[in-house]
Short mmCIF file of C-alpha atoms in Angstrom, two decimals:
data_model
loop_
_atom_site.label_atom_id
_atom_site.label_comp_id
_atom_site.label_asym_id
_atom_site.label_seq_id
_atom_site.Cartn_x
_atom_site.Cartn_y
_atom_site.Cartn_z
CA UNK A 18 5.36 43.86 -3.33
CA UNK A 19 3.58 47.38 -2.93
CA UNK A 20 2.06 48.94 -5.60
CA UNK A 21 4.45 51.86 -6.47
CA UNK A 22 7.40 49.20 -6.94
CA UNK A 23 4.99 47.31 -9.31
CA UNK A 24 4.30 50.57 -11.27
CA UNK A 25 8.01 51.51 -11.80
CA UNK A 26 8.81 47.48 -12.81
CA UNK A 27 6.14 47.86 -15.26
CA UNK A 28 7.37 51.39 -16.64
CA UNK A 29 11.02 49.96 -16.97
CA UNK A 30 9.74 47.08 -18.40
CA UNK A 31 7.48 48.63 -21.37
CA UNK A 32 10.62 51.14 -21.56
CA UNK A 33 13.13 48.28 -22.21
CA UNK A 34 11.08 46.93 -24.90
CA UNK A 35 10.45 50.05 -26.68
CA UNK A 36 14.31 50.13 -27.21
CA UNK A 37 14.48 46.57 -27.86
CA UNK A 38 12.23 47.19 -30.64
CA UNK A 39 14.81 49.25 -32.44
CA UNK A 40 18.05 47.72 -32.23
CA UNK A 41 17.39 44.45 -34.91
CA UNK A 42 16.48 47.59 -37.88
CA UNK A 43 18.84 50.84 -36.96
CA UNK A 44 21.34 49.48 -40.00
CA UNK A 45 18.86 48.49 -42.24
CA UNK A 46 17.09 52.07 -41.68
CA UNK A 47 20.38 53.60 -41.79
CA UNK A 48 21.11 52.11 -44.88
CA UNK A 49 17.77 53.27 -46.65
CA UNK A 50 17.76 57.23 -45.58
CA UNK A 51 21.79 57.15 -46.30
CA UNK A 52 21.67 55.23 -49.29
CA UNK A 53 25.18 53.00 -48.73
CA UNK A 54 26.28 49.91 -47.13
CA UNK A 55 29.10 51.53 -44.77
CA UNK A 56 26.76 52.67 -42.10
CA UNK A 57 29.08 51.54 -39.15
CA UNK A 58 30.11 55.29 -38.20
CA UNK A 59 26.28 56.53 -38.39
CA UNK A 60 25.40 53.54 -35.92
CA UNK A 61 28.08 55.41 -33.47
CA UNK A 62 27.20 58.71 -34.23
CA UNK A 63 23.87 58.39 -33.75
CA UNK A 64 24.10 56.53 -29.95
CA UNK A 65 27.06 59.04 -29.46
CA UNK A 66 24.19 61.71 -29.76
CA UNK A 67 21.84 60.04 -27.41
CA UNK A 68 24.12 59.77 -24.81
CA UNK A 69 25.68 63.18 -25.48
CA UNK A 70 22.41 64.72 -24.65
CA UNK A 71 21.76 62.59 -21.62
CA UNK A 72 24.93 63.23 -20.19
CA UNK A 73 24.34 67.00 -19.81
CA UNK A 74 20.65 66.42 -19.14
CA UNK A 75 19.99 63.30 -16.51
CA UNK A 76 21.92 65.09 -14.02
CA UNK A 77 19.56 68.23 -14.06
CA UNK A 78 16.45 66.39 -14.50
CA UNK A 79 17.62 63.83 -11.79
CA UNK A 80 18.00 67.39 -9.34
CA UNK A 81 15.39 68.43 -10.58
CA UNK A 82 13.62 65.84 -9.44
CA UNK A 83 14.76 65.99 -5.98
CA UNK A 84 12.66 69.66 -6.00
CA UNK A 85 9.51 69.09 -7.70
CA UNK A 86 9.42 65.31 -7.29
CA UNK A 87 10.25 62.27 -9.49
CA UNK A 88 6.39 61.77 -10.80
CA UNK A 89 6.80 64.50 -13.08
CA UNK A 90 10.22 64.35 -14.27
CA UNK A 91 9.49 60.52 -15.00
CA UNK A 92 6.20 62.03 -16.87
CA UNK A 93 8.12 64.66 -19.18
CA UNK A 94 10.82 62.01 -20.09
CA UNK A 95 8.17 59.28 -21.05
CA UNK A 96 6.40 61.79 -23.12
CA UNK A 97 9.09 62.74 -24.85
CA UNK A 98 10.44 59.04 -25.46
CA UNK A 99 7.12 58.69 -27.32
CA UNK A 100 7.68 61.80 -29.70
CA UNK A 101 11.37 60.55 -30.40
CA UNK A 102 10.08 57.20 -32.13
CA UNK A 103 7.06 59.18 -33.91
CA UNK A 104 9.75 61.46 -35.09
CA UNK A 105 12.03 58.56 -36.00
CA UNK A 106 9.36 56.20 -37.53
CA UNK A 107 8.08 58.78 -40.25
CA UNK A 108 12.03 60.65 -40.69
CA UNK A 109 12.84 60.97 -44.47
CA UNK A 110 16.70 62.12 -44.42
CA UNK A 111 19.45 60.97 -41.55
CA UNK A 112 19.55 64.44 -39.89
CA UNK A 113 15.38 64.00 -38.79
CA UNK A 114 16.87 60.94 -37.45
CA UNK A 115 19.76 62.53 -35.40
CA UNK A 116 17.04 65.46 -34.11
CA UNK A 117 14.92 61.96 -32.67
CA UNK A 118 17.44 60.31 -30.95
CA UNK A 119 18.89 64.32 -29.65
CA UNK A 120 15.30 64.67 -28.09
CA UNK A 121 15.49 61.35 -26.69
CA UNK A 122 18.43 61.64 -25.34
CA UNK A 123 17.36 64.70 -23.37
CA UNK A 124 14.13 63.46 -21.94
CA UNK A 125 16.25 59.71 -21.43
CA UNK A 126 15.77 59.98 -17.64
CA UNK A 127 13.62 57.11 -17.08
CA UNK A 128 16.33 54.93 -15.61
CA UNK A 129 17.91 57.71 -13.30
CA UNK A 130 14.89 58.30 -11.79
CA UNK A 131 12.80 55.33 -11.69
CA UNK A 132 16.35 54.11 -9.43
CA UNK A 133 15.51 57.68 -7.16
CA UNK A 134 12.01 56.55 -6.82
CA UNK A 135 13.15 53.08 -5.30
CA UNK A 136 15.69 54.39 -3.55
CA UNK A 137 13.00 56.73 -1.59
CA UNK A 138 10.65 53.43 -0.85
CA UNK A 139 13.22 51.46 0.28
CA UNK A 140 14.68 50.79 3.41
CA UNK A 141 18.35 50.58 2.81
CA UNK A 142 18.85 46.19 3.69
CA UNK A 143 16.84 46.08 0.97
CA UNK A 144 17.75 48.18 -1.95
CA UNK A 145 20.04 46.01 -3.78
CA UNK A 146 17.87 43.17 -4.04
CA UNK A 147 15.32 45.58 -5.86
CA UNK A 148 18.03 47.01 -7.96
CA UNK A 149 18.62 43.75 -9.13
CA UNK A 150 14.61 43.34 -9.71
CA UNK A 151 15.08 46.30 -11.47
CA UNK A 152 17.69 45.35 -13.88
CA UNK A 153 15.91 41.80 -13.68
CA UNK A 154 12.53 44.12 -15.39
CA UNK A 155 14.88 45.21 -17.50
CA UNK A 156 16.27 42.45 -19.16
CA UNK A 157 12.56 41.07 -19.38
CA UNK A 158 11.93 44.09 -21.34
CA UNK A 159 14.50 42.92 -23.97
CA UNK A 160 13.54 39.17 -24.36
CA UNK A 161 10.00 40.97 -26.04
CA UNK A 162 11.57 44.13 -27.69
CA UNK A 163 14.38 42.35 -29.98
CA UNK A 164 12.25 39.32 -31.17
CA UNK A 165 8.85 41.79 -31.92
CA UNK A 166 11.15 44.47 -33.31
CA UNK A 167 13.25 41.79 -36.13
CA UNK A 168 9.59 40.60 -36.60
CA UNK A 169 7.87 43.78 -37.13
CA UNK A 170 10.59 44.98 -38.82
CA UNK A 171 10.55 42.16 -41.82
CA UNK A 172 7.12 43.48 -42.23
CA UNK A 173 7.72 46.82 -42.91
CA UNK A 174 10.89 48.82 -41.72
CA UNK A 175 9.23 52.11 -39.76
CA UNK A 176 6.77 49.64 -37.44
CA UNK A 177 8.99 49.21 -35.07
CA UNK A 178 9.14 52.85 -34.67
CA UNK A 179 5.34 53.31 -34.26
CA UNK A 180 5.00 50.24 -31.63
CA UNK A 181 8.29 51.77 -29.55
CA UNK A 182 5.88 55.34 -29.31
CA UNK A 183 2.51 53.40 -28.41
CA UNK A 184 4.67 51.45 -26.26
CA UNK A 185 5.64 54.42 -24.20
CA UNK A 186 2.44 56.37 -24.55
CA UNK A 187 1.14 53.31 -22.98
CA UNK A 188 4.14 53.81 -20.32
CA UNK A 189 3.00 57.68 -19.75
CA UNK A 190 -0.54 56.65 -19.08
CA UNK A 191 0.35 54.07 -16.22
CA UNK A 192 2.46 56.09 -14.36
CA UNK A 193 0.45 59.84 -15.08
CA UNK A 194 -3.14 57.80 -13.59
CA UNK A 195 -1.27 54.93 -11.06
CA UNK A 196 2.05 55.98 -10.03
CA UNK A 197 1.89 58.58 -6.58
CA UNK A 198 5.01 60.84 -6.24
CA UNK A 199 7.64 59.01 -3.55
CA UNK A 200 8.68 62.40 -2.22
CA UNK A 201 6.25 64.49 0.15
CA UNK A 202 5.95 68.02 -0.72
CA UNK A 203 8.28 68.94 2.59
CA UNK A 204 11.03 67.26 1.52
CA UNK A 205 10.83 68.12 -2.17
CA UNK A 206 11.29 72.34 -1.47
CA UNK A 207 12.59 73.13 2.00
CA UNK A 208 12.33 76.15 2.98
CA UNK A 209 15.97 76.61 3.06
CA UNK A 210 16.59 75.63 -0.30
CA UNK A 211 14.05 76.30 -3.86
CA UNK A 212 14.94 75.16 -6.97
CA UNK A 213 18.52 76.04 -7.15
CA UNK A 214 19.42 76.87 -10.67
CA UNK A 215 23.20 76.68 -10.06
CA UNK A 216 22.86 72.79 -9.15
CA UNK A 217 21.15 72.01 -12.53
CA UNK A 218 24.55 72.87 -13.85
CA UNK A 219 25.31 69.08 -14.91
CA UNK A 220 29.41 69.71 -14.42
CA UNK A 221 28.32 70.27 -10.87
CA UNK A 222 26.99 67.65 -9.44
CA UNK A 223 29.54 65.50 -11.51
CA UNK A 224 32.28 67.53 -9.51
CA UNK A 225 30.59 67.25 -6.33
CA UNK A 226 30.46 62.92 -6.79
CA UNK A 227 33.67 62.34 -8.06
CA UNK A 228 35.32 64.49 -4.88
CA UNK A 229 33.81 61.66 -2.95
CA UNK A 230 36.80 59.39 -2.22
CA UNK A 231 34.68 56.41 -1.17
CA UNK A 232 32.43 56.68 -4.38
CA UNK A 233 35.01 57.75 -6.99
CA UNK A 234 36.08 53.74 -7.79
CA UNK A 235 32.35 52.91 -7.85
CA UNK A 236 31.90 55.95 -10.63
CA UNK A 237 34.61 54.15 -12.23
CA UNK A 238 33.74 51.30 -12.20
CA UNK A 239 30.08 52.24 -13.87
CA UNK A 240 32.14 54.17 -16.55
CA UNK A 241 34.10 51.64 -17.64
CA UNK A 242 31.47 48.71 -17.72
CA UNK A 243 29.18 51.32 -19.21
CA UNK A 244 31.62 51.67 -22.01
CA UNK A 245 32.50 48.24 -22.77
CA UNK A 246 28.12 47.41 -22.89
CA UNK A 247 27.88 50.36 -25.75
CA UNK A 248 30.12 47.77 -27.89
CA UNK A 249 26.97 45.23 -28.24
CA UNK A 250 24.60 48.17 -29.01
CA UNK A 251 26.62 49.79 -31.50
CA UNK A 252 28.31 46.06 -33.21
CA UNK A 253 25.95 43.31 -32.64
CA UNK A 254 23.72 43.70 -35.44
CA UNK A 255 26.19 44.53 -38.21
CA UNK A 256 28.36 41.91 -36.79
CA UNK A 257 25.50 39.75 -36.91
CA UNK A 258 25.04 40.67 -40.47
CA UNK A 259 28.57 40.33 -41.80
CA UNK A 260 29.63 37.03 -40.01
CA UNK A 261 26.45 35.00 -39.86
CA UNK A 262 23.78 36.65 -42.83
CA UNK A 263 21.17 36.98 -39.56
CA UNK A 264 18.28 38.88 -40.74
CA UNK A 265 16.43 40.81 -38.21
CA UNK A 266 14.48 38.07 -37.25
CA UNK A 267 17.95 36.33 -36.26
CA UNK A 268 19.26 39.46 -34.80
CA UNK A 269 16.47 40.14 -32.64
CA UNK A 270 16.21 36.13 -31.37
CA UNK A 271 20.11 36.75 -30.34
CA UNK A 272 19.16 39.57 -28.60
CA UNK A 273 16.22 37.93 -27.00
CA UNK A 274 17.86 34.95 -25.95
CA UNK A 275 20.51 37.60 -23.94
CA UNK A 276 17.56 38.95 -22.46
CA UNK A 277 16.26 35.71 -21.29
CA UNK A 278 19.49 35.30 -19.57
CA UNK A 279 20.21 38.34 -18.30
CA UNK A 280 16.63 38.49 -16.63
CA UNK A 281 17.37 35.12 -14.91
CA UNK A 282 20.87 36.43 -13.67
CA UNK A 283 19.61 39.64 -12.39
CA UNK A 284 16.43 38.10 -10.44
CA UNK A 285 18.29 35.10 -9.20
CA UNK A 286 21.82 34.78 -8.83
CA UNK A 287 23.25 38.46 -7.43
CA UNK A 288 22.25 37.97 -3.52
CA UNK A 289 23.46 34.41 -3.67
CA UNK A 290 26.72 35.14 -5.66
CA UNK A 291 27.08 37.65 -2.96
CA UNK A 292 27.14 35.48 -0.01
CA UNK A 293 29.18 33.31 -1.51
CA UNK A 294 31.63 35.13 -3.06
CA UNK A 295 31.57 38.78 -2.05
CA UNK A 296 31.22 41.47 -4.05
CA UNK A 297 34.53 41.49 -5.08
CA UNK A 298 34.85 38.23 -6.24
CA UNK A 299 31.44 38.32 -7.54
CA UNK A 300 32.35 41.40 -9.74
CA UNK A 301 35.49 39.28 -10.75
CA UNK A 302 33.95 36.02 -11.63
CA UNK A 303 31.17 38.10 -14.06
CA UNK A 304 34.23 39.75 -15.67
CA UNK A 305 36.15 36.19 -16.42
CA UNK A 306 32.61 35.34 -17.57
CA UNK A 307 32.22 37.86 -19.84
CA UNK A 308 35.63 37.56 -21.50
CA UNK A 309 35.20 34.01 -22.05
CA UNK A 310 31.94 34.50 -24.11
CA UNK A 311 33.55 37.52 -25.91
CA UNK A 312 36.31 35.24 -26.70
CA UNK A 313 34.23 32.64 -28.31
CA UNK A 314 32.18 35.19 -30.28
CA UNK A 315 35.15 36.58 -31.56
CA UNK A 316 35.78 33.30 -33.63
CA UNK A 317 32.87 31.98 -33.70
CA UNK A 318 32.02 30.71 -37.45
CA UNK A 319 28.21 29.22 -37.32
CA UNK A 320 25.42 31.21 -35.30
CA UNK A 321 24.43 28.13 -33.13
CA UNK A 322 27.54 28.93 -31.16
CA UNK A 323 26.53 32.51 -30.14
CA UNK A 324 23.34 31.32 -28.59
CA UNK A 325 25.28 28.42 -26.61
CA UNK A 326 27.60 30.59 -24.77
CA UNK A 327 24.79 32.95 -23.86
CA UNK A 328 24.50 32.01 -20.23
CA UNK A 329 27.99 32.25 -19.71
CA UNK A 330 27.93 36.03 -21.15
CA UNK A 331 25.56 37.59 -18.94
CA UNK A 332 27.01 36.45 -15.38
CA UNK A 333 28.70 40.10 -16.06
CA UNK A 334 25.98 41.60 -14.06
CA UNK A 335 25.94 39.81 -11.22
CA UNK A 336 27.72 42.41 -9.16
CA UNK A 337 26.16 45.54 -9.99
CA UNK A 338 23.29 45.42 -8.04
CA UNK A 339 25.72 45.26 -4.62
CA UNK A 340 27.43 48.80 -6.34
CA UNK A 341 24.01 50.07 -6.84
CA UNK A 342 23.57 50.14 -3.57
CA UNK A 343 26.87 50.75 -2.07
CA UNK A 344 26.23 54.14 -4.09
CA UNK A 345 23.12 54.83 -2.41
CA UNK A 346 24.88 54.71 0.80
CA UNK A 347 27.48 57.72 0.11
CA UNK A 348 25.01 60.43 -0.17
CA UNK A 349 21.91 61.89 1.87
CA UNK A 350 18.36 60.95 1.00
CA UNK A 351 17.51 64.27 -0.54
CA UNK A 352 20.10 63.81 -2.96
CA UNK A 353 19.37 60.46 -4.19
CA UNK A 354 17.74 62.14 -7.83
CA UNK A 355 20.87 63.96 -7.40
CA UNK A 356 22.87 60.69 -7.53
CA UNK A 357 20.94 58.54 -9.76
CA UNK A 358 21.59 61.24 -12.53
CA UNK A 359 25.15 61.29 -11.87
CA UNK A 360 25.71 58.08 -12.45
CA UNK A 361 23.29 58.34 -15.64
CA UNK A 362 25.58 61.16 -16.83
CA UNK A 363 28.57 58.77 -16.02
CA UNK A 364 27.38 56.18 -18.64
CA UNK A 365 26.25 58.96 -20.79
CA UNK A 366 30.19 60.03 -21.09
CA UNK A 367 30.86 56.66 -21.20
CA UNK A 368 28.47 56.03 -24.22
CA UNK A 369 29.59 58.90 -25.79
CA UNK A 370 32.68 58.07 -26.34
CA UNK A 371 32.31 54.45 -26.74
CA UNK A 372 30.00 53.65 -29.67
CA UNK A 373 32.36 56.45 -31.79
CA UNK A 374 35.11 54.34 -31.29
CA UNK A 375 33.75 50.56 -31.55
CA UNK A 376 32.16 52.03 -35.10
CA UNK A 377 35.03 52.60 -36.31
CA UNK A 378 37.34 50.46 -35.28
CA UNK A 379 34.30 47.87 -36.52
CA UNK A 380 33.95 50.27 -39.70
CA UNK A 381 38.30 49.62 -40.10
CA UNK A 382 38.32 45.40 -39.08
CA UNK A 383 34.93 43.97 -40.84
CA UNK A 384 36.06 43.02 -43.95
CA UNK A 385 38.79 41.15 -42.63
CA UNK A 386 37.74 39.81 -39.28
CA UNK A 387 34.23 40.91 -38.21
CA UNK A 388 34.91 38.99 -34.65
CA UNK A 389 37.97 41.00 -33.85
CA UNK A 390 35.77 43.39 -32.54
CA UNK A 391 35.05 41.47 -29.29
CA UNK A 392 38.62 41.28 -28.67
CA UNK A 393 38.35 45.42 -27.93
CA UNK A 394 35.88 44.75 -25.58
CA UNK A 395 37.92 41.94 -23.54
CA UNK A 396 41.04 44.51 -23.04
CA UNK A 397 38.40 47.22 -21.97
CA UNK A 398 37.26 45.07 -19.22
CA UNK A 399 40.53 44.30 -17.89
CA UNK A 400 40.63 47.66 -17.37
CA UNK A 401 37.85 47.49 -14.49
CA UNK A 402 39.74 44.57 -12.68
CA UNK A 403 42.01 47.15 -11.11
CA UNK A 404 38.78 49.60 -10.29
CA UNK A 405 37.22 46.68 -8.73
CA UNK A 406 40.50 45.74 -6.28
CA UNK A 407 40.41 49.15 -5.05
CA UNK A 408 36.58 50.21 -5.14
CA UNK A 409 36.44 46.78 -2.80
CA UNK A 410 39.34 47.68 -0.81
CA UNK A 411 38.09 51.25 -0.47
CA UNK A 412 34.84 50.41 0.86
CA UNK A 413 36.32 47.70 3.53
CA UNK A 414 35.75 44.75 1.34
CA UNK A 415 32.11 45.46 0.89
CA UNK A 416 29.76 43.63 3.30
CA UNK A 417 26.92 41.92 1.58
CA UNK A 418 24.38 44.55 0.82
CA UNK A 419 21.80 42.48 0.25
CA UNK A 420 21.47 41.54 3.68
#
């Protein structure tokens, strides 16, 4: 593996964990600066925010990217990553929180552009197997971040705050000193074309993707698994909470044991699934998979059963990698920054949305059945099994990528 590509795992990885860190605390914080135990609608509000402000800025950093290169995009996000959780860790009142996670949310490019960065030092036979790397770093990211934040965070509430911003100082450091830029100066400003200011308009680009017949399912498709993942985000730890009694040591060994999972799924099992199955039916099988698990969590009654079905729960991601890179295919290399924040802004919408309604429909069911929650999340994904039939179809069954 080259250098760069180690770099960028690295950066994901360190970026995973610094948001691992935070999930096993947010309600207990919450709780403190709002003073009340009904903090279910500030949980959505606040990732509503985050993704609000990453939906109208990944796809003009990820442009802007394509004209001055990724290194310093990646730079400027990671920087301001690291003020967020300063911010965050010392914030007296909820609305210092809410400016954080707003300036988070519009640096949040990491992602969009680490993917433009592989996408520009890969040959194209072998992009989704590094996708799935990718995803594989990230899931790595949050076996460490969960556990150390519910540990930290027993020790005193605002630590996991402070480690999340060394974490990602630590992040800026490697890539402003190791990581070169992918794109040569040539193809970053053509003479033809300087930094348009028109196509940092983020409705734009959006417009420009979705009129893309072949792509359109595949945007879908990202949307609505996008929205079903905010459920876990914005329910697991007060569902956690409520059914069980986990403290945030419990919460973030659930969420580490996922991560365990999902980094052996991700490394492993998408080219194989693949060849075997095809994407569609590989994209199929994770969904059955995932509504089974949801299923059992949703009446579930001891703790030991969550961590049991964990295996089961993450063969959702299985497919993506092959999508990943069925996307890369639809557009020209100088607009793969373009891309990657397109479909960034297409989970931000998705994640906007999302956690506002999973808070309080959770905020509406808890005191009754907790669990129901999960139910929600089952019907959303039947929603994608139609996406996925014609994405498939749409993109003549979808040769394996991998290969």
């Amino acid at each position: 593996m080259n250098k760069p590509l180690i770099v960028i795992f690295t950066a994901i990885c360190l970026d995973a964990i610094g948001i691992g860190l935070i999930f096993p605390i947010l309600p207990h914080l919450l709780q403190e600066v709002t003073r009340t135990e009904d903090i279910a609608v500030h949980v959505g509000i606040m990732t509503a925010l985050y993704a609000a402000m990453q939906f109208v800025f990944a796809p003009m950093l990820g442009a802007l990217s394509d004209t001055i290169g990724r290194r310093p995009v990646l730079l400027i996000s990671l920087a301001g990553a690291a003020v967020n959780y300063l911010i965050m860790a010392f914030a007296p009142s909820l609305s210092v929180l809410f400016i954080g996670r707003a300036i988070a949310g519009l640096t949040s490019a990491n992602m969009s552009v680490a993917s433009a960065y592989i996408t520009d030092i890969s040959p194209a036979d072998q992009r989704a197997r590094r996708f799935g790397l990718t995803n594989a770093m990230f899931g790595a990211g949050f076996i460490i971040g969960p556990v150390l934040g519910g540990l930290l965070g027993d020790y005193w509430l605002r630590l996991p705050f402070i480690a999340a911003a060394v974490l990602n100082a630590c992040n800026l450091l490697l890539a402003l000193f190791i990581l070169p830029e992918s794109r040569p100066l040539e193809s970053r400003v053509p003479s033809r074309r300087k930094l348009d200011l028109a196509a940092l308009n983020p409705l734009r680009p959006l417009r420009r993707i979705v009129s893309m017949k072949g792509l359109l399912p595949i945007v879908s498709i990202y949307f609505v698994f996008s929205a079903a993942g905010e459920s876990y985000g914005t329910c697991w730890a007060l569902w956690g909470f409520d059914t069980f009694g986990w403290n945030g040591v419990s919460i973030g060994l659930s969420l580490g044991a996922f991560g365990i999972c999902q980094t052996i799924c991700q490394a492993f099992l998408p080219g194989p699934a693949t060849r075997l199955l095809g994407e569609r039916w590989s994209v199929m099988t994770g969904i059955a998979c995932a509504s089974i698990a949801l299923s059992v969590m949703a009446f579930a009654n001891q703790g030991w059963m969550i961590f049991a079905i964990m295996p089961v729960f993450t063969l959702v991601g299985i497919g993506n990698p092959a999508f990943q890179a069925l996307a890369t295919r639809q557009v020209e290399p100088d607009r793969q920054g373009e891309l990657q924040g397109v479909l960034a802004s297409t989970v931000s919408l998705a994640s906007i949305i999302a956690p506002l309604g999973f808070s309080s429909l959770y905020f509406m069911t808890r005191e009754n059945w907790p669990g129901g929650i999960w139910l929600s999340v089952i019907a959303l994904y039947a929603i994608a099994v139609p996406l996925v039939l014609i994405s498939t179809r749409t993109a003549g069954t979808l040769r394996t990528l991998q290969n």
